[in-house]
Amino acid sequence: MSDTRADRDAFRAQEIDAEQQYVGTLYEKLDALRAETERRLRDTLRETGGSPQGRTERDISARMYTEKLTQLSAVEHGLCFGRLDLDSGELFHIGRLGLFDEDNDYEPLLLDWRAPAARPFYLATAASREEVRRRRHLRTRWRRVVDIEDEVLDLDDAEQGSDLGLAGEATLLARLDARRTGHMQDIVATIQAEQDRIIRAPMNGVLVVQGGPGTGKTAVALHRAAYLLYTFREQLSKRGVLVVGPNPTFLGYIGQVLPSLGETGVLLSTVGGLYPGITATGADSPRAAEIKGRASMVDVLTAAVRDRQQVPKDYVETVFDREPLRVDRRAVSQARTRARRSRRPHNVARRVFQNEMFSALTLQVADRLGRDLLDSRDLDDINRELRADPAVCKTLDALWPEITPQELLDELFSSPDRLRTAARKHLDDAERAELLREPGAPWTPDDVPLLDELAELLGEDDAAARAERERQEREELAYAQGVLHIMEEDDEIRDEERLRVKDVIDAELLADRYRTRSDLTAAERAAEDRTWTFGHVIVDEAQELSAMAWRALMRRCPSRSMTLVGDVAQTGALGGARDWDEVLHPYVQDRWQLAELTVNYRTPAEIMALAGTVLSEMDTDLEVPRSVRTSGHEPWTRRVAAADLADRLPEVVAEELREVGEGRLAVLMPPELLDGIGADVAERIPGAVVGTRPDGLESPAVLLTVEQAKGLEFDSVVLVDPDGVLAESERGLNDLYVALTRATQRLGIVHTGDLPDVLAPHPIE
């Protein structure tokens, strides 16, 4: 027995040494590519550019080399993580990007994990081997191979072991048991078959990924973004990919995943960050957020816009040419009707209204002077003078003003009269009172979809700007034609350079390159442009979005190429989803696909058994996802008198921190309790922070509400006052379910009264 074990150990050591040599070769190749890219970037930045074309090409090259250098640096850790041994005798190593041997017909040294040839690494099983004899997982620490794990899939092979339900079980469990760091890690080395099928699903259409806690929804969504950018690079590099998360803390938590996969051209945003120039720092009450998210707010906003298109009760009087000029009801009403019938947005239709009104006022002035004595040129002169008169323009502006979305929404929510007029058919007195606030109040994330809707309803009268832009484009085109002409006539330019330029660029293209900022990626340009449409949109925690938020997102993806991940059992927002079809039917009817994740990788079975009792009480037919591991730690509970909670909680948390060691602990509690004792408790816990600070998740302990913790994971969770979590929301069971499933190792519950009935039947230590 000892000889056999010694032989196995010797063979293992020999294989690790061999893999170390190969991985070392890969890093030498990576270093050489990085050095060459750095050299080319330095040379490019030294170029002066000379002509406009030269400067444009220099900027494009600098951007290309910078992105390449970023990609090569991002894959440093875990460059190679697997190997496929095929029946044919071929060996393929799998890693974060593709590396090739240029001196040997570009033979692959390392297969990009997204390449079709690498897919068997994630899908092959003993029952369906896909010509794979052995799958090897490499565990590395920086550039050193520290361990290997082999799965022999050939049933006839002498080395064949049991058919594992998980690919790379030991490697996967090692990753799952590792301490959290405050940042999400990629799962590229441990993607499982059901996850891979979703990651590599076709890009077109709407794909809904329904998955319970810990099933890897977020990781799958991010790896899908990386896969789509690899597979459809040319298409998506022009339009970009948008990834939408629930809050800024969540975006910070996932922010390192895509760069670690070699992708930096993705725009990460919350719904509240989708309106350029708006920083949503305010917060709505749950009730106000639900009201703002209703689909009926479209009618409220439409009515608010129409309310700014005024008709006087009788007439208004202004002065023109030192004489009174009457703007009567009938003329204004006719002008308003014609403007509305144009079906243009408010600010664009305003030009129609003004044209009608100036025409009517021109005739009124002409009648005063004697219309029979005037010809068409005289009437044109009167019209121009009216348009230039400040008093007349001010009067007409009051009847149909040019207004921004920000101005209108601020005035709507700060004026009881305006809000009552716009919302009387849709909101009752109490609901309108919930929306009222002081003028100039900070914008909230729930305001952003309303501003986006108003931007559509109001539009922008850009006729003058468009005319100026067209004038500039004509000048730039003429300039570009001159540049090309000079290049053709310049004797110092070599013939081959002149021919190359003539072959690849004409004056119009050169002018276009001159106008476009070549130093910005598609994602960066999209962040500055509200009307940008993306090639693909990925939404995480999609079940939380309101009807108004969906409208804003759908505008940004008219192709409906979308991946939506979420869990309707975890919906906490009052206006969130109860059913996926209900959400999507207005936009795609039944033309969407559902994919389900059923395996829980994060939450241990001990904790999931408790969470399952909560899920069973919900109005849903969803099943508890199957946990792949146990932690050996049963959930614990501690009863503390309400009056002693502020004093006792720091002691309880300190005890749990000692158990967690170097891991991360979250203390979750209802918002009212967090606001009341959160800061005092945190002061008594070394290294603890309260709320969603940028660096909060890197702290040993963080105190959060359940909503703030959504989508995050921690080594240990202490849930405080589960009764309060249930009571503070109409969807309290959903919130409790979320709170119970954030932990990867340990769960504790601190309560001030009896445990809620939904938890009491479960035996808790």
Coordinates of N, CA and C in Angstrom, one line a residue, residues 136-219:
R136 N -7.7 18.0 -16.8 CA -6.9 18.3 -15.7 C -7.1 19.8 -15.3
H137 N -7.3 20.0 -14.0 CA -7.4 21.3 -13.4 C -6.0 21.7 -12.8
L138 N -5.5 22.9 -13.1 CA -4.3 23.3 -12.5 C -4.6 24.4 -11.5
R139 N -4.1 24.2 -10.3 CA -4.2 25.2 -9.2 C -2.9 25.9 -9.1
T140 N -2.9 27.2 -9.3 CA -1.7 28.0 -9.3 C -1.8 29.1 -8.3
R141 N -0.6 29.5 -7.8 CA -0.5 30.7 -7.0 C 0.5 31.6 -7.6
W142 N 0.0 32.7 -8.2 CA 0.7 33.6 -9.1 C 1.3 32.7 -10.2
R143 N 2.6 32.6 -10.3 CA 3.2 31.9 -11.5 C 3.6 30.4 -11.1
R144 N 3.2 30.0 -10.0 CA 3.7 28.7 -9.5 C 2.5 27.7 -9.5
V145 N 2.7 26.5 -10.1 CA 1.7 25.5 -10.1 C 1.8 24.8 -8.7
V146 N 0.7 24.8 -7.9 CA 0.8 24.2 -6.6 C 0.1 22.9 -6.5
D147 N -0.8 22.6 -7.4 CA -1.5 21.3 -7.4 C -2.2 21.1 -8.7
I148 N -2.5 19.8 -8.9 CA -3.3 19.4 -10.1 C -4.4 18.5 -9.7
E149 N -5.5 18.5 -10.4 CA -6.6 17.5 -10.2 C -7.0 16.9 -11.5
D150 N -7.0 15.6 -11.6 CA -7.3 14.9 -12.9 C -8.6 14.3 -12.8
E151 N -9.4 14.4 -13.9 CA -10.6 13.6 -14.1 C -10.5 12.8 -15.3
V152 N -10.4 11.5 -15.2 CA -10.2 10.6 -16.3 C -11.6 10.1 -16.7
L153 N -12.0 10.5 -17.9 CA -13.4 10.4 -18.4 C -13.6 9.1 -19.2
D154 N -12.5 8.5 -19.6 CA -12.6 7.3 -20.4 C -12.9 6.1 -19.5
L155 N -14.1 5.5 -19.6 CA -14.5 4.4 -18.7 C -13.7 3.2 -18.8
D156 N -12.9 3.0 -19.9 CA -12.1 1.9 -20.1 C -10.7 2.1 -19.6
D157 N -10.4 3.3 -19.2 CA -9.0 3.7 -18.8 C -8.8 3.1 -17.4
A158 N -7.6 2.6 -17.1 CA -7.3 2.1 -15.8 C -7.3 3.1 -14.7
E159 N -7.0 4.4 -15.1 CA -7.0 5.4 -14.1 C -8.4 6.0 -13.8
Q160 N -9.4 5.5 -14.5 CA -10.8 6.1 -14.4 C -11.3 5.9 -13.0
G161 N -11.8 7.0 -12.4 CA -12.4 7.0 -11.1 C -13.9 7.1 -11.2
S162 N -14.6 7.6 -10.2 CA -16.0 7.7 -10.2 C -16.4 8.9 -11.1
D163 N -17.6 8.9 -11.7 CA -18.1 10.0 -12.5 C -18.6 11.1 -11.6
L164 N -17.9 12.2 -11.5 CA -18.2 13.3 -10.6 C -19.4 14.1 -11.2
G165 N -20.2 14.5 -10.3 CA -21.3 15.3 -10.7 C -20.9 16.7 -11.0
L166 N -19.7 17.1 -10.5 CA -19.2 18.5 -10.7 C -17.8 18.4 -11.4
A167 N -17.6 19.2 -12.4 CA -16.3 19.2 -13.1 C -15.3 19.9 -12.1
G168 N -14.2 19.2 -11.9 CA -13.1 19.7 -11.1 C -13.6 19.9 -9.6
E169 N -14.2 18.9 -9.0 CA -14.8 19.0 -7.7 C -13.9 19.6 -6.7
A170 N -12.7 19.0 -6.6 CA -11.8 19.5 -5.6 C -11.4 21.0 -5.8
T171 N -11.1 21.3 -7.0 CA -10.8 22.7 -7.4 C -11.9 23.6 -7.0
L172 N -13.1 23.2 -7.4 CA -14.3 24.0 -7.2 C -14.5 24.2 -5.7
L173 N -14.5 23.1 -4.9 CA -14.7 23.3 -3.5 C -13.6 24.1 -2.8
A174 N -12.4 24.0 -3.3 CA -11.3 24.8 -2.7 C -11.6 26.3 -2.9
R175 N -12.2 26.6 -4.1 CA -12.5 28.0 -4.4 C -13.7 28.5 -3.5
L176 N -14.7 27.6 -3.3 CA -15.9 27.9 -2.6 C -15.5 28.1 -1.1
D177 N -14.6 27.3 -0.6 CA -14.2 27.4 0.8 C -13.3 28.5 1.2
A178 N -12.7 29.1 0.1 CA -11.7 30.2 0.3 C -12.4 31.4 1.0
R179 N -11.6 32.2 1.8 CA -12.2 33.3 2.4 C -12.5 34.4 1.4
R180 N -13.6 35.2 1.7 CA -13.9 36.3 0.8 C -12.9 37.4 1.0
T181 N -12.8 38.3 0.0 CA -11.9 39.4 0.0 C -12.5 40.7 -0.1
G182 N -13.8 40.8 -0.3 CA -14.5 42.0 -0.5 C -14.7 42.4 -1.9
H183 N -14.2 41.5 -2.8 CA -14.4 41.7 -4.3 C -14.7 40.3 -4.9
M184 N -15.6 40.3 -5.8 CA -16.0 39.1 -6.5 C -14.9 38.6 -7.3
Q185 N -14.7 37.2 -7.3 CA -13.6 36.6 -8.1 C -14.3 35.9 -9.3
D186 N -13.6 35.8 -10.4 CA -14.1 35.2 -11.6 C -14.2 33.7 -11.3
I187 N -15.0 32.9 -12.1 CA -15.1 31.5 -12.0 C -14.7 30.8 -13.2
V188 N -13.8 31.4 -14.0 CA -13.4 30.9 -15.3 C -12.8 29.5 -15.2
A189 N -12.1 29.2 -14.1 CA -11.5 27.9 -14.0 C -12.5 26.8 -13.5
T190 N -13.7 27.2 -13.0 CA -14.6 26.2 -12.4 C -16.0 26.3 -12.9
I191 N -16.2 26.8 -14.1 CA -17.5 26.9 -14.7 C -18.1 25.5 -14.9
Q192 N -19.3 25.3 -14.4 CA -20.0 24.1 -14.5 C -20.8 24.0 -15.8
A193 N -21.3 22.8 -16.1 CA -21.9 22.6 -17.4 C -23.2 23.4 -17.6
E194 N -24.1 23.5 -16.5 CA -25.3 24.3 -16.7 C -25.0 25.8 -16.8
Q195 N -23.9 26.2 -16.2 CA -23.5 27.6 -16.4 C -22.9 27.9 -17.7
D196 N -22.1 26.9 -18.2 CA -21.5 27.1 -19.6 C -22.5 27.2 -20.7
R197 N -23.6 26.4 -20.6 CA -24.6 26.5 -21.6 C -25.3 27.8 -21.7
I198 N -25.4 28.5 -20.5 CA -26.0 29.8 -20.5 C -25.0 30.9 -21.0
I199 N -23.7 30.7 -20.6 CA -22.7 31.7 -21.0 C -22.5 31.7 -22.5
R200 N -22.6 30.5 -23.2 CA -22.4 30.4 -24.6 C -23.7 30.4 -25.4
A201 N -24.8 30.7 -24.8 CA -26.1 30.8 -25.5 C -26.0 31.8 -26.6
P202 N -26.9 31.7 -27.7 CA -26.9 32.7 -28.8 C -27.1 34.1 -28.2
M203 N -26.5 35.1 -28.9 CA -26.6 36.5 -28.4 C -28.0 37.1 -28.7
N204 N -28.6 36.8 -29.8 CA -29.9 37.5 -30.1 C -31.0 37.1 -29.3
G205 N -31.9 38.0 -29.1 CA -33.1 37.7 -28.3 C -32.9 38.0 -26.8
V206 N -34.0 37.8 -26.0 CA -34.0 38.0 -24.6 C -33.8 36.6 -23.9
L207 N -32.8 36.5 -23.1 CA -32.5 35.3 -22.3 C -32.7 35.6 -20.8
V208 N -33.6 35.0 -20.2 CA -33.8 35.2 -18.7 C -33.2 34.0 -18.0
V209 N -32.3 34.4 -17.1 CA -31.6 33.3 -16.2 C -32.2 33.4 -14.8
Q210 N -33.0 32.5 -14.5 CA -33.6 32.4 -13.2 C -32.8 31.4 -12.3
G211 N -32.4 31.9 -11.2 CA -31.6 31.1 -10.3 C -31.7 31.5 -8.9
G212 N -31.7 30.5 -8.0 CA -31.8 30.8 -6.6 C -30.5 31.3 -6.0
P213 N -30.5 31.6 -4.7 CA -29.2 32.1 -4.1 C -28.1 31.2 -4.3
G214 N -26.9 31.8 -4.6 CA -25.7 31.0 -4.7 C -25.5 30.2 -5.9
T215 N -26.4 30.3 -6.9 CA -26.2 29.5 -8.1 C -25.3 30.1 -9.1
G216 N -24.7 31.3 -8.8 CA -23.7 31.9 -9.7 C -24.3 32.7 -10.8
K217 N -25.5 33.3 -10.6 CA -26.1 34.1 -11.6 C -25.2 35.3 -12.1
T218 N -24.7 36.0 -11.1 CA -23.9 37.2 -11.4 C -22.6 36.8 -12.2
A219 N -22.0 35.7 -11.7 CA -20.8 35.2 -12.3 C -21.1 34.8 -13.8

